[in-house]
Coordinates of C-alpha atoms in Angstrom, one line a residue:
X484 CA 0.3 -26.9 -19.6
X485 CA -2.5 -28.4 -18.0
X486 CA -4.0 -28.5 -14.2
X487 CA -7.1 -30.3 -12.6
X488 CA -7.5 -29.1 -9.2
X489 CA -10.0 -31.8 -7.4
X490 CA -11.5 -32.1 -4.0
X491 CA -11.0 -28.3 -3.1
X492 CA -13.1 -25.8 -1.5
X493 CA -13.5 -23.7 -4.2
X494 CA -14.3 -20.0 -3.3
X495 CA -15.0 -18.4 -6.5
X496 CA -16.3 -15.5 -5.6
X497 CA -18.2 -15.6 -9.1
X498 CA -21.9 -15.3 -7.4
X499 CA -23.0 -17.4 -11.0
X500 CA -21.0 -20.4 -9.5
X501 CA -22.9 -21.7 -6.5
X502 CA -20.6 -25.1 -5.2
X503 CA -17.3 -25.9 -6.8
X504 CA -14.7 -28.6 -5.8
X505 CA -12.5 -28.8 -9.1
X506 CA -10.8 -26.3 -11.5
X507 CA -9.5 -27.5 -14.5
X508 CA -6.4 -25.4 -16.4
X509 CA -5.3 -24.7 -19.4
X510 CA -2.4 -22.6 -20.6
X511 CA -2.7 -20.7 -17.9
X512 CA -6.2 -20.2 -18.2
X513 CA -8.6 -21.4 -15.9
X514 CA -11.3 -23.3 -18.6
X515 CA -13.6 -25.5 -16.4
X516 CA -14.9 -25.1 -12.7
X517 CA -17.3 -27.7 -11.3
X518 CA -17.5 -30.8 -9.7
X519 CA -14.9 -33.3 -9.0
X520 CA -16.8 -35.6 -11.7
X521 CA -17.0 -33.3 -14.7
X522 CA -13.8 -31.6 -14.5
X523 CA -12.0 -35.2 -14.2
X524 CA -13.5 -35.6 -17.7
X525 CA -10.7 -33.8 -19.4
X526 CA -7.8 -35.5 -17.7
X527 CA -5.4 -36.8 -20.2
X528 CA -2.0 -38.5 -19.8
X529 CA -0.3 -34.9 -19.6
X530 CA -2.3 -33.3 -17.3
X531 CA -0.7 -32.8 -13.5
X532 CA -3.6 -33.9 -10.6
X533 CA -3.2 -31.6 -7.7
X534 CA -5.7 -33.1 -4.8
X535 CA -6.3 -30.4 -2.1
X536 CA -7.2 -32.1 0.2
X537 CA -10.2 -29.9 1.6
X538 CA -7.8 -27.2 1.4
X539 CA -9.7 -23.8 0.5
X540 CA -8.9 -22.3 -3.1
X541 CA -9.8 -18.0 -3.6
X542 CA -8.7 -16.5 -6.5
X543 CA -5.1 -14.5 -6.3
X544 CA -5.2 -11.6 -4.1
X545 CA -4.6 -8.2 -5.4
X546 CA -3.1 -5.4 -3.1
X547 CA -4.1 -2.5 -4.5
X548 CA -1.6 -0.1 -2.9
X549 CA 1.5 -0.7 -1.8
X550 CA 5.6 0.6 -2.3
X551 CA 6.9 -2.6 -3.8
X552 CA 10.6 -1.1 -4.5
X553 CA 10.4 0.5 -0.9
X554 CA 9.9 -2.4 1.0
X555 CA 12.5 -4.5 -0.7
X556 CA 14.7 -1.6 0.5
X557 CA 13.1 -1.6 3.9
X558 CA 14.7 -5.5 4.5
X559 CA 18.1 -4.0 3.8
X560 CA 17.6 -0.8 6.9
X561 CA 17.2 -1.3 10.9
X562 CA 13.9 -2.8 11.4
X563 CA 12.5 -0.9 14.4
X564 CA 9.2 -2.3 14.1
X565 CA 7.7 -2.7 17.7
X566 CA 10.1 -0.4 19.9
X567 CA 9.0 0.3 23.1
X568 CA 11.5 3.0 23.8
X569 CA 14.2 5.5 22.7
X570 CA 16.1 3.7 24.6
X571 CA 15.5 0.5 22.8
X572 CA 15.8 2.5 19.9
X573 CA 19.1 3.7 20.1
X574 CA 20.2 0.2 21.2
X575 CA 18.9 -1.6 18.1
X576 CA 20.2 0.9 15.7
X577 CA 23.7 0.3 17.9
X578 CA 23.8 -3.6 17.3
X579 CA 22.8 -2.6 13.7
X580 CA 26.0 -0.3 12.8
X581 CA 28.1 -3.6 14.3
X582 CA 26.4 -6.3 12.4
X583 CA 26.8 -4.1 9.3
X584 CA 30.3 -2.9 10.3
X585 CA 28.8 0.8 9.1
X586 CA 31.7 3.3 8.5
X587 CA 32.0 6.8 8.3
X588 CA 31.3 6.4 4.8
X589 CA 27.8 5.0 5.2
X590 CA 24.7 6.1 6.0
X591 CA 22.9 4.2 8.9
X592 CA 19.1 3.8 7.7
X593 CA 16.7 2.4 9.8
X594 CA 12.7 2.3 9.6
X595 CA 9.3 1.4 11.1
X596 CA 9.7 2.9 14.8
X597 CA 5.8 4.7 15.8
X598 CA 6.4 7.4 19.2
X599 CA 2.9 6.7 19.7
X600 CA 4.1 3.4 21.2
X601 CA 7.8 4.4 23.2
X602 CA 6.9 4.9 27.0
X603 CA 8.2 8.4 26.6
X604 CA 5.5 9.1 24.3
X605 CA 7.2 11.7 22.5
X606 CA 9.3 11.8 19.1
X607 CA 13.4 10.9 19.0
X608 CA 15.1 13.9 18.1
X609 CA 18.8 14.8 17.2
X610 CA 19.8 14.5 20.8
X611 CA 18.4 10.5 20.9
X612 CA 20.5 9.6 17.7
X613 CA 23.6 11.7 18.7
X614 CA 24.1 9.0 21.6
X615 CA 24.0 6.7 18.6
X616 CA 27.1 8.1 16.9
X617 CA 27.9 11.8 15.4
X618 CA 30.7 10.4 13.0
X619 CA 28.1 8.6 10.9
X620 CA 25.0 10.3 9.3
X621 CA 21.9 8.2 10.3
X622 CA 17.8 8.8 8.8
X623 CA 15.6 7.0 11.0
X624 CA 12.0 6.8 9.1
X625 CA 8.6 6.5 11.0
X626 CA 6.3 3.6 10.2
X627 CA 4.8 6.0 7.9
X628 CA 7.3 7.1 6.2
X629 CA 5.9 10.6 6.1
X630 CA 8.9 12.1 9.0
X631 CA 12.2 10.8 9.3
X632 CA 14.4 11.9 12.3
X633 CA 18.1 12.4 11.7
X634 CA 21.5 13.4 13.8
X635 CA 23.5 16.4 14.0
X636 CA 26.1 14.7 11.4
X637 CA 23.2 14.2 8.7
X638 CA 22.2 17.8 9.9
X639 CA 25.1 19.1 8.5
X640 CA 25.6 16.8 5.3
X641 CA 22.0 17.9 4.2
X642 CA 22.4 21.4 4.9
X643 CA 19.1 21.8 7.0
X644 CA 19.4 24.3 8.5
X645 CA 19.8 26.8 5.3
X646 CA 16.0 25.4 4.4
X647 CA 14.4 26.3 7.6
X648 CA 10.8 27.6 6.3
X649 CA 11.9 27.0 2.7
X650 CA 10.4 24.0 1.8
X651 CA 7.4 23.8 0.0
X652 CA 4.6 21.0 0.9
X653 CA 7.5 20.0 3.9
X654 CA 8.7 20.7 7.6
X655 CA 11.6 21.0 9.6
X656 CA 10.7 21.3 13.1
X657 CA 13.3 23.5 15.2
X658 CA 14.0 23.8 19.0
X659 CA 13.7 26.9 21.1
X660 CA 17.0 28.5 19.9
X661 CA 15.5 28.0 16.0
X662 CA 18.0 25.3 14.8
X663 CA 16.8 22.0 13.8
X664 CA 15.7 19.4 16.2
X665 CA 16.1 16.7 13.5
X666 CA 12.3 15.9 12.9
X667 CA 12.0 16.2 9.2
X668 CA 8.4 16.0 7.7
X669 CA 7.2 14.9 4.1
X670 CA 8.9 16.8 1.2
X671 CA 11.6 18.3 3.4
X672 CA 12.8 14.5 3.8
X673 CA 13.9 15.0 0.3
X674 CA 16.5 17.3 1.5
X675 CA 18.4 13.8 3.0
X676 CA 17.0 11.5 0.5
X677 CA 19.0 13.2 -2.1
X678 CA 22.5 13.0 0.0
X679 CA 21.8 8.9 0.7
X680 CA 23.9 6.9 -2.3
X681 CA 22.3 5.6 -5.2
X682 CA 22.0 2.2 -5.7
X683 CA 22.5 0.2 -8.5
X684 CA 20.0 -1.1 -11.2
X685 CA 21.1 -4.6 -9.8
X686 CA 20.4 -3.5 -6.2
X687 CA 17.0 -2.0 -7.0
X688 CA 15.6 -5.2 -9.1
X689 CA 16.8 -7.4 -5.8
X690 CA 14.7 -5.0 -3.9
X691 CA 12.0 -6.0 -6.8
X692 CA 12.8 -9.5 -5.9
X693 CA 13.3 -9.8 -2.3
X694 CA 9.8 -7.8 -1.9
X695 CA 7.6 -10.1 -4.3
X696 CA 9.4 -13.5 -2.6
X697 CA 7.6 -12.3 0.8
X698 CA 4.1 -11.2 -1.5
X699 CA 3.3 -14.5 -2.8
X700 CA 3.8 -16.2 0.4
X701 CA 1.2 -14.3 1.3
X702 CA -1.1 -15.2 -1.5
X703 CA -0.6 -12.0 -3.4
X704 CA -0.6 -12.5 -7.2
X705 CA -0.8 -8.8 -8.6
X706 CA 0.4 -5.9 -6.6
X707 CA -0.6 -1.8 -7.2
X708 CA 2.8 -0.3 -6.5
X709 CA 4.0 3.0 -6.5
X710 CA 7.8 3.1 -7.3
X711 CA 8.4 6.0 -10.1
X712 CA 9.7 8.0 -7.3
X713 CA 10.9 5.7 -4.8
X714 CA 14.7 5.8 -5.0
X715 CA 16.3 9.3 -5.0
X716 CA 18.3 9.8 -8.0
X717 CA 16.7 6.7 -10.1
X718 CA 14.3 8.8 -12.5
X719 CA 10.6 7.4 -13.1
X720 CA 12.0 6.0 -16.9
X721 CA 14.8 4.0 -14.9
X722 CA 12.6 2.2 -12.9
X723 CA 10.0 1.7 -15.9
X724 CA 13.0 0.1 -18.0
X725 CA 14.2 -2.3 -14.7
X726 CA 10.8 -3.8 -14.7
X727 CA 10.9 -4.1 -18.3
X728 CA 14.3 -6.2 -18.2
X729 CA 12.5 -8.0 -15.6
X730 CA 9.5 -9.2 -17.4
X731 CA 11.9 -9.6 -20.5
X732 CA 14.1 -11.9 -18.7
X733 CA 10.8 -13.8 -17.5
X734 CA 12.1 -13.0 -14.1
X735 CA 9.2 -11.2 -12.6
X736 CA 7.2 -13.8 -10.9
X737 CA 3.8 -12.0 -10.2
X738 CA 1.6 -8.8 -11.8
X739 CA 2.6 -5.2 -11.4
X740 CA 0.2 -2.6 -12.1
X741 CA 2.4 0.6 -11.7
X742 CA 0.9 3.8 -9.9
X743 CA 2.7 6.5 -11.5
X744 CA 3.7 9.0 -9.1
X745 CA 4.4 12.3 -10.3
X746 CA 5.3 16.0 -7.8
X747 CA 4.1 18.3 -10.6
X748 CA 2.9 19.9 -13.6
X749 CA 5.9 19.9 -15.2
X750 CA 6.6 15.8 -14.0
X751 CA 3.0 15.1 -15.9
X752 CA 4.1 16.7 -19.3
X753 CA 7.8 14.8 -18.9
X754 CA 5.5 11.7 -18.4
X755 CA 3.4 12.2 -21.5
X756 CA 5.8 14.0 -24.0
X757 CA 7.2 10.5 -23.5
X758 CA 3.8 8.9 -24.1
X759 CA 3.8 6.6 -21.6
X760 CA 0.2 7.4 -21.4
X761 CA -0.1 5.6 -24.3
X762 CA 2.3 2.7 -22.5
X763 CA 1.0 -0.8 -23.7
X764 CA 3.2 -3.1 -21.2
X765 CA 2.1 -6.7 -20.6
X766 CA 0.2 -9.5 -18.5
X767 CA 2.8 -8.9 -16.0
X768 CA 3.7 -4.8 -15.9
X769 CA 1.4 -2.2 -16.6
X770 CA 1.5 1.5 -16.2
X771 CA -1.8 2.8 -14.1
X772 CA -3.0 5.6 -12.9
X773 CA -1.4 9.2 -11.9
X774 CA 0.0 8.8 -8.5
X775 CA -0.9 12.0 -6.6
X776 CA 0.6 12.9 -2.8
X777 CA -2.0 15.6 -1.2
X778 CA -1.2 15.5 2.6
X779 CA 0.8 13.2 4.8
X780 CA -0.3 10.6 7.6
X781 CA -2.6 10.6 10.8
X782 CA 0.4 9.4 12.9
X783 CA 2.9 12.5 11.9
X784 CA 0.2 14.7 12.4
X785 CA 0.8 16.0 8.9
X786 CA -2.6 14.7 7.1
X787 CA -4.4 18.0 6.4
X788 CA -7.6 18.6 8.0
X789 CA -10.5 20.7 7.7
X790 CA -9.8 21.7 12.2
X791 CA -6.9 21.4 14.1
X792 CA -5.5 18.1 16.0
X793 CA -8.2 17.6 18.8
X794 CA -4.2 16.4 20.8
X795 CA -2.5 19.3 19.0
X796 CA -4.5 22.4 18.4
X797 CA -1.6 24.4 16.9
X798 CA -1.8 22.1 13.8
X799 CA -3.7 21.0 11.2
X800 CA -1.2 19.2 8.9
X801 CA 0.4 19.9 5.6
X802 CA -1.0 20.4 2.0
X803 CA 1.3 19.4 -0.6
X804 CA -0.4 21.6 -3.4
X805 CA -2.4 24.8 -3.9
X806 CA -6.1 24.4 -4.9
X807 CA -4.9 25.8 -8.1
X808 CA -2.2 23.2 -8.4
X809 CA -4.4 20.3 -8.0
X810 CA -7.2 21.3 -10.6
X811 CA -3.8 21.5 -12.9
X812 CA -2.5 18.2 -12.3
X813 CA -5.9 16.4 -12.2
X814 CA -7.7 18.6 -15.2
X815 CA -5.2 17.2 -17.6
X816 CA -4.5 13.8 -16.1
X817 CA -8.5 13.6 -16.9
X818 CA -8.4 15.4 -20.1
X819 CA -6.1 12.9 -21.2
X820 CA -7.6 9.5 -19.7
X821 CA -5.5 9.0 -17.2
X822 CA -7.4 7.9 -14.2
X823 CA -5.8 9.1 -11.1
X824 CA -5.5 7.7 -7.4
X825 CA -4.6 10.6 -4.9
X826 CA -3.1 9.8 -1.3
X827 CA -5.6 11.6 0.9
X828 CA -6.1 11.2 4.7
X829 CA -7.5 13.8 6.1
X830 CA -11.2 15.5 5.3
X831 CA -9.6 18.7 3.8
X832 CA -7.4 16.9 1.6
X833 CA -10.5 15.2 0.6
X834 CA -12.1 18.3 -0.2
X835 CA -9.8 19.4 -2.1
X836 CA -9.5 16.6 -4.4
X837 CA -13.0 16.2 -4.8
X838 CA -13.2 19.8 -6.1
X839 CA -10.7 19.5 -8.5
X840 CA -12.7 16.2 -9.4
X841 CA -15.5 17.7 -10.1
X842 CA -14.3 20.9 -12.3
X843 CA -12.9 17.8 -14.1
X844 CA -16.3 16.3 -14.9
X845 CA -17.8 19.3 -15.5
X846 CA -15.6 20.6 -18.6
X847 CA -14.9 16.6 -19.7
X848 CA -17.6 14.4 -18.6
X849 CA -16.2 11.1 -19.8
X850 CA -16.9 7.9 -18.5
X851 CA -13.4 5.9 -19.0
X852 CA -11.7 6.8 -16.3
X853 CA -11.5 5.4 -12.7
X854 CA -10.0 8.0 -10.8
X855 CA -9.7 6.8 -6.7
X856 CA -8.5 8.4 -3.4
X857 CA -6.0 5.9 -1.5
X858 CA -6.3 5.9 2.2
X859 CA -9.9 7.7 2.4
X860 CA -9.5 8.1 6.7
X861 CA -11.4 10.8 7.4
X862 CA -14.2 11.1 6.1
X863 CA -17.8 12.3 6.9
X864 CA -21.2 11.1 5.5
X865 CA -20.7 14.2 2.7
X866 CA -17.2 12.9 1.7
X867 CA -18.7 9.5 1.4
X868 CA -21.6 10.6 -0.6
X869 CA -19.2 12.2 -3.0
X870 CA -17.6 8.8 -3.9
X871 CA -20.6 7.0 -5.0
X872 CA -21.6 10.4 -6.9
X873 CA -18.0 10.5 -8.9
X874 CA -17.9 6.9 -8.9
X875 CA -14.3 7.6 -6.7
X876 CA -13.0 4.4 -5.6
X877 CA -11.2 4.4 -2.6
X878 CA -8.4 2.8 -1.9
X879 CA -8.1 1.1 1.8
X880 CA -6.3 0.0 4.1
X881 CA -7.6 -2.3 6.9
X882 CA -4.6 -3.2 8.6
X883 CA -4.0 0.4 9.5
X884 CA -6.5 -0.4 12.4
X885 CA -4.3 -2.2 14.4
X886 CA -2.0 0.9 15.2
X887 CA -5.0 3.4 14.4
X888 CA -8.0 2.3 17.1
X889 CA -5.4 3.1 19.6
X890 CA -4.9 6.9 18.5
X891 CA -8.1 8.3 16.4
X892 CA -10.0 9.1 19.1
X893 CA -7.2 11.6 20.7
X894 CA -5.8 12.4 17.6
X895 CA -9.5 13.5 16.6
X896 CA -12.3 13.6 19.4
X897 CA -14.9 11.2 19.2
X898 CA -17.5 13.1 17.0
X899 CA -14.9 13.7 14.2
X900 CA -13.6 9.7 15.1
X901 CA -16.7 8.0 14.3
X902 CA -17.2 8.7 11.1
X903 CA -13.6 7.8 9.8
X904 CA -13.0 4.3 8.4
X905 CA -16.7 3.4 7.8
X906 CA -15.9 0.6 5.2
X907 CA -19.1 -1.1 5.9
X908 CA -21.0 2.2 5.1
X909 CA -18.8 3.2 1.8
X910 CA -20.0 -0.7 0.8
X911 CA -23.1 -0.4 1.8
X912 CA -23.6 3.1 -0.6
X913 CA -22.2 1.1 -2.9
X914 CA -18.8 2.2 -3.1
X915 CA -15.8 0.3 -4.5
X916 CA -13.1 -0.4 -1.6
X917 CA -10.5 -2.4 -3.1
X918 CA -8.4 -3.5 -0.1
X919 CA -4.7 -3.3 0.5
X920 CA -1.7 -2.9 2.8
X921 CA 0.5 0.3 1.8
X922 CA 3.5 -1.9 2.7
X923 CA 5.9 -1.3 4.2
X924 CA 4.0 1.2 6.1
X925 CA 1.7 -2.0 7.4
X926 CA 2.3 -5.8 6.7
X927 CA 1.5 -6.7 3.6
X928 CA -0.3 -10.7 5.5
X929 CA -3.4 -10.7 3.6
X930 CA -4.9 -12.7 6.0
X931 CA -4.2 -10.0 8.6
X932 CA -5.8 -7.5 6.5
X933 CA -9.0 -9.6 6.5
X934 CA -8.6 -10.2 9.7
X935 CA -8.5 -6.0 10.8
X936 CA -11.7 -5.7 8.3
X937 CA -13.8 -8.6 9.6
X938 CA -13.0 -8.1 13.3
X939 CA -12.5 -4.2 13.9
X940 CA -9.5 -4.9 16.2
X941 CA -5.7 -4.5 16.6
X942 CA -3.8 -7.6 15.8
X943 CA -3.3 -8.4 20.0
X944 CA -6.5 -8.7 20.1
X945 CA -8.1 -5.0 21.3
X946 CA -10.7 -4.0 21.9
X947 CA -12.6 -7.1 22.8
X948 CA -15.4 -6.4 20.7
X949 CA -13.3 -4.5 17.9
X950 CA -13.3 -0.4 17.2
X951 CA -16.8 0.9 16.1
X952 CA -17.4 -2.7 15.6
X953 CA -21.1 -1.5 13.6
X954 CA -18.2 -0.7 10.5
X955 CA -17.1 -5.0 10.6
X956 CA -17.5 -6.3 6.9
X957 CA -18.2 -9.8 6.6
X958 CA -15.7 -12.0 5.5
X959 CA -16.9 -12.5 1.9
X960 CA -16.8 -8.8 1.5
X961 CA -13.1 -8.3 2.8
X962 CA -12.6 -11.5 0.4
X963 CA -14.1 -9.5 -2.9
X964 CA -12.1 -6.3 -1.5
X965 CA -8.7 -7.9 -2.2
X966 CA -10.0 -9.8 -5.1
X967 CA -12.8 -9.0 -7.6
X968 CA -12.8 -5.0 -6.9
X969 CA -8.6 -4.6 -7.3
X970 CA -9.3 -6.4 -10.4
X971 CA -11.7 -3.6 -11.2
X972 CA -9.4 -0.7 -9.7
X973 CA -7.1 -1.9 -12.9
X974 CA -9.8 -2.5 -15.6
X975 CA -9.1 -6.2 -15.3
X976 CA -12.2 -7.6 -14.1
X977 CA -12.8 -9.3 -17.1
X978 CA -9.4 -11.4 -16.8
X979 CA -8.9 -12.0 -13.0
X980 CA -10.6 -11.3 -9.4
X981 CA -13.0 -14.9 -9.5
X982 CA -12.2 -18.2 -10.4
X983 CA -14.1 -18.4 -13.6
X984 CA -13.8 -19.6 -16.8
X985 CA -12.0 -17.7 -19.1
X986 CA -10.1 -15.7 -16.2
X987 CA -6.3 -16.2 -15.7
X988 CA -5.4 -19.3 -13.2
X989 CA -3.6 -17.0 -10.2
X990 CA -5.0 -18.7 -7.3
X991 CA -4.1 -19.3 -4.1
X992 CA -4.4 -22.0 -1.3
X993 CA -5.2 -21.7 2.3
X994 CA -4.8 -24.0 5.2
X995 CA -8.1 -23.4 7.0
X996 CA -11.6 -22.2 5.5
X997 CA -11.1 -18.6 5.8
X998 CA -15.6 -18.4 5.6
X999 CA -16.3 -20.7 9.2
X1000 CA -13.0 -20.3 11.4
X1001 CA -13.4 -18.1 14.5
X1002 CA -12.9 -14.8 12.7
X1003 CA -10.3 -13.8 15.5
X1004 CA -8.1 -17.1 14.2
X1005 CA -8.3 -15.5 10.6
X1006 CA -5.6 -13.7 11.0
X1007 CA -3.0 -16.7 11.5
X1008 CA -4.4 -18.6 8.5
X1009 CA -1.4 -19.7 6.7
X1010 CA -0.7 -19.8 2.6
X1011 CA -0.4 -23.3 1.2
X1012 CA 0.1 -22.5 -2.4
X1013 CA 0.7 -19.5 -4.9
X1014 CA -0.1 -20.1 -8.7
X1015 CA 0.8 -17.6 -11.4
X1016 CA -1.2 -18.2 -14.7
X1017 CA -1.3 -21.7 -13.3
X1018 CA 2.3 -22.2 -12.4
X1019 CA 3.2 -22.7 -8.8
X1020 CA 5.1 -19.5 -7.3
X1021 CA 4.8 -20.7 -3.7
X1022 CA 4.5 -23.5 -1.8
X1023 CA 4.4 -24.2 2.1
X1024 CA 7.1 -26.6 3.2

């Protein structure tokens, strides 16, 4: 197979390459950048001529976080994404159970409804979905999928109330006669998870599917997923073996480099008496680093912090582990060299992971692992110090502004506020920020992730001149963030991230130069063209 690209506007981001309008492939490699005249040189009779036209060409973008087999599943549920009400609420959910013909049989699933956004300002509670139906269980999950609410129906299925106060690392809120409300929080939603049906290996690799279709229309040529524990009852060497029979079938269209989620000790000694530490894979799925969950999300209230809620002083979130607990789980993901990337949000979860980071270094100081913290919030000038001192990388998120400028200052007074997401400053210490979305929590638009990074504001448009607008990075940056440093976030810099010779052709093509449009129009940019090692995955019609 060979491809000569001519008459582009090449963004290499390879700072060695200073002007480019031509890329010339071959099996699947890209093997000549330049100008239109020297790459023309090796055309033969074989090779295809793609003119773009102008058209800007970046090299493949690489989420670095996201729940690939969750968000296929999310396009199955009730999308309550942008629900002004409980009311509206209930009424979607409604027309839902119709157009599905849901049955007492079923579970009604629905996700991506934020209270911070209903007029009544409060969270749905068993009372809400009751008015839904109480002859069909229904799990409604918030946009961050760290609470779900349920009804009185699921209530009873799940047996709640026996594991008031039981459940470690979790919640179940109650109401003033102590039986549950229906507001379940982090690992208490496991309690319902585990009552939902199965699906089948057939269901889950159309998940696979259905999610990656939407990815490359958005550019996206290499994802950083976490799905080892993202289906109740499918075990982490299920979901290994379905991504396997994908890449065997050559039916997985773009790169997965697996997060590996594991709850406990006892899960990391299953996942290396196996030796998947050892796990080879291939181009197209790896196995990365240990997936750690520490605390839960700003919007739940349930990310731990070092002080209370400045809106809700009789909190300050949830830890998942002990101290103790997570010096175990990363002292011998280290020892072994497995890097590890550990959700954190707020400052004390951030403390405590550091800690346990640094007992690490100080008994094994090796220098082949790149451990990370996804998410990274709330931080202070301390926290971000310790990044570039353990060489952390931290895993962001800069779409997460466009519901987030409009509650961190509540949620955390202004002092605390303005030193949380400081990209410019963790770039500026020298920090690597590989950018992604977390879908489905956030859209996984690329373009709308530059956008919230460049600009600083929600995607309406607010505020005017964008939240703590001194943290804006500059659209080459955000550009490097989802290309050159997730390459690095999975030891691949040496095979993709820039368009240089020698690197694997996954490319992508916009419809507008992405460095001189009004940075506020960044964020409808459209997607022209997806390539794979050099074959076309998307194209624009």
């Amino acid at each position: 197979m060979e491809k000569i690209f001519i008459n582009g506007n090449i963004v290499t981001m390879d700072s060695t390459i200073k002007e480019a309008h031509a890329v010339y492939i071959k099996d699947n490699i890209i093997s000549k950048v330049g100008s239109n005249e020297d790459i023309l040189k090796y055309k033969n009779p074989s090779t295809e001529i793609i003119d773009l036209k102008n058209k800007t060409m970046l090299p493949g973008f690489i989420d670095s976080h996201m729940h690939l087999i969750n968000f296929g599943e999310s396009l199955q549920k009730c999308d309550l994404r942008g629900v002004k009400s409980i009311d509206e609420l209930i009424e979607k959910t409604k027309n839902f159970i119709k157009e599905k013909n849901l049955t007492s049989k079923d579970w009604i699933l629905g996700e991506g409804w934020n209270h911070d956004m209903f007029k009544e300002k409060r969270l749905p509670n068993k009372q809400d979905l009751d008015k839904i139906t109480t002859e069909i269980p229904i799990s409604l999950t918030r946009t961050c999928l760290h609470l779900t609410v349920i009804n009185s129906k699921a209530i009873d299925i799940c047996d709640i109330k026996s594991h008031i106060g039981k459940v470690k690392g979790g919640q179940i809120d109650i109401d003033k006669d102590e039986n549950p409300n229906g507001v379940i929080r982090e690992n208490a939603i496991k309690l319902i998870n585990s009552n939902i049906p199965t699906p089948s290996k057939e269901e889950i690799k159309k998940m696979i599917l259905d999610g990656i279709s939407i990815a490359l229309s958005k550019g996206i040529t290499s994802i950083h997923s976490d799905d080892l524990d993202s289906i109740s009852g499918v075990g982490y060497k299920e979901i290994i073996n379905i991504y396997e029979e994908l890449v065997e079938n050559d039916e997985l269209p773009l790169k997965i480099y697996q997060q590996c989620r594991v709850n406990s000790v006892e899960d990391l000694n299953d996942f290396i008496d196996n030796n998947y530490n050892n796990y080879k894979g291939s181009d197209f799925f790896k196995l990365g680093p240990i997936k750690l969950f520490t605390d839960g999300s700003l919007g739940s209230r349930t990310a731990n912090l070092r002080e209370p809620y400045n809106d809700d002083p009789t909190t300050k979130g949830i830890a998942i582990y002990s101290q103790d607990e997570l010096d175990q789980l990363i002292m011998k993901s280290h020892n072994i060299g497995l890097s590890i990337a550990v959700h954190c949000i707020g400052d004390k979860a951030m403390d405590m992971t550091f800690d346990s980071i640094k007992k690490a270094y100080a008994r094994n100081p090796r220098g082949d692992v790149r451990h990370g913290i996804v998410h990274a919030q709330i931080t202070d000038h301390e926290l971000m110090s310790n990044f570039k001192i353990y060489d952390v990388i931290g895993y962001v998120q800069p779409i997460f502004l466009n519901y987030d400028v409009h509650i961190v200052d509540n949620r955390l007074g202004k002092e605390r506020a303005s030193t949380t997401y400081n990209w410019k400053t963790m770039m500026d210490k020298g920090i690597r920020i590989p950018f992604s979305s977390d879908c489905p929590v956030e859209t996984l638009d690329v373009m709308k992730g530059i956008y919230s990074a460049v600009t600083r504001k929600d995607l309406e448009g607010y505020p005017k001149d964008g939240w703590m607008n001194d943290q804006r990075v500059s659209v080459e940056n955000a550009i490097y963030n989802y290309t050159v440093n997730g390459a690095y976030a999975a030891f691949e810099e040496d095979c993709k991230g820039s368009i240089t010779e020698g690197k694997v052709a996954d490319l992508v093509v916009l419809e507008d130069d992405i460095l001189t449009i009004d940075k506020d129009k960044i964020k409808d940019i459209e997607i022209d063209m997806t390539f794979v090692n050099g074959k076309l995955k998307y194209k624009k019609f």
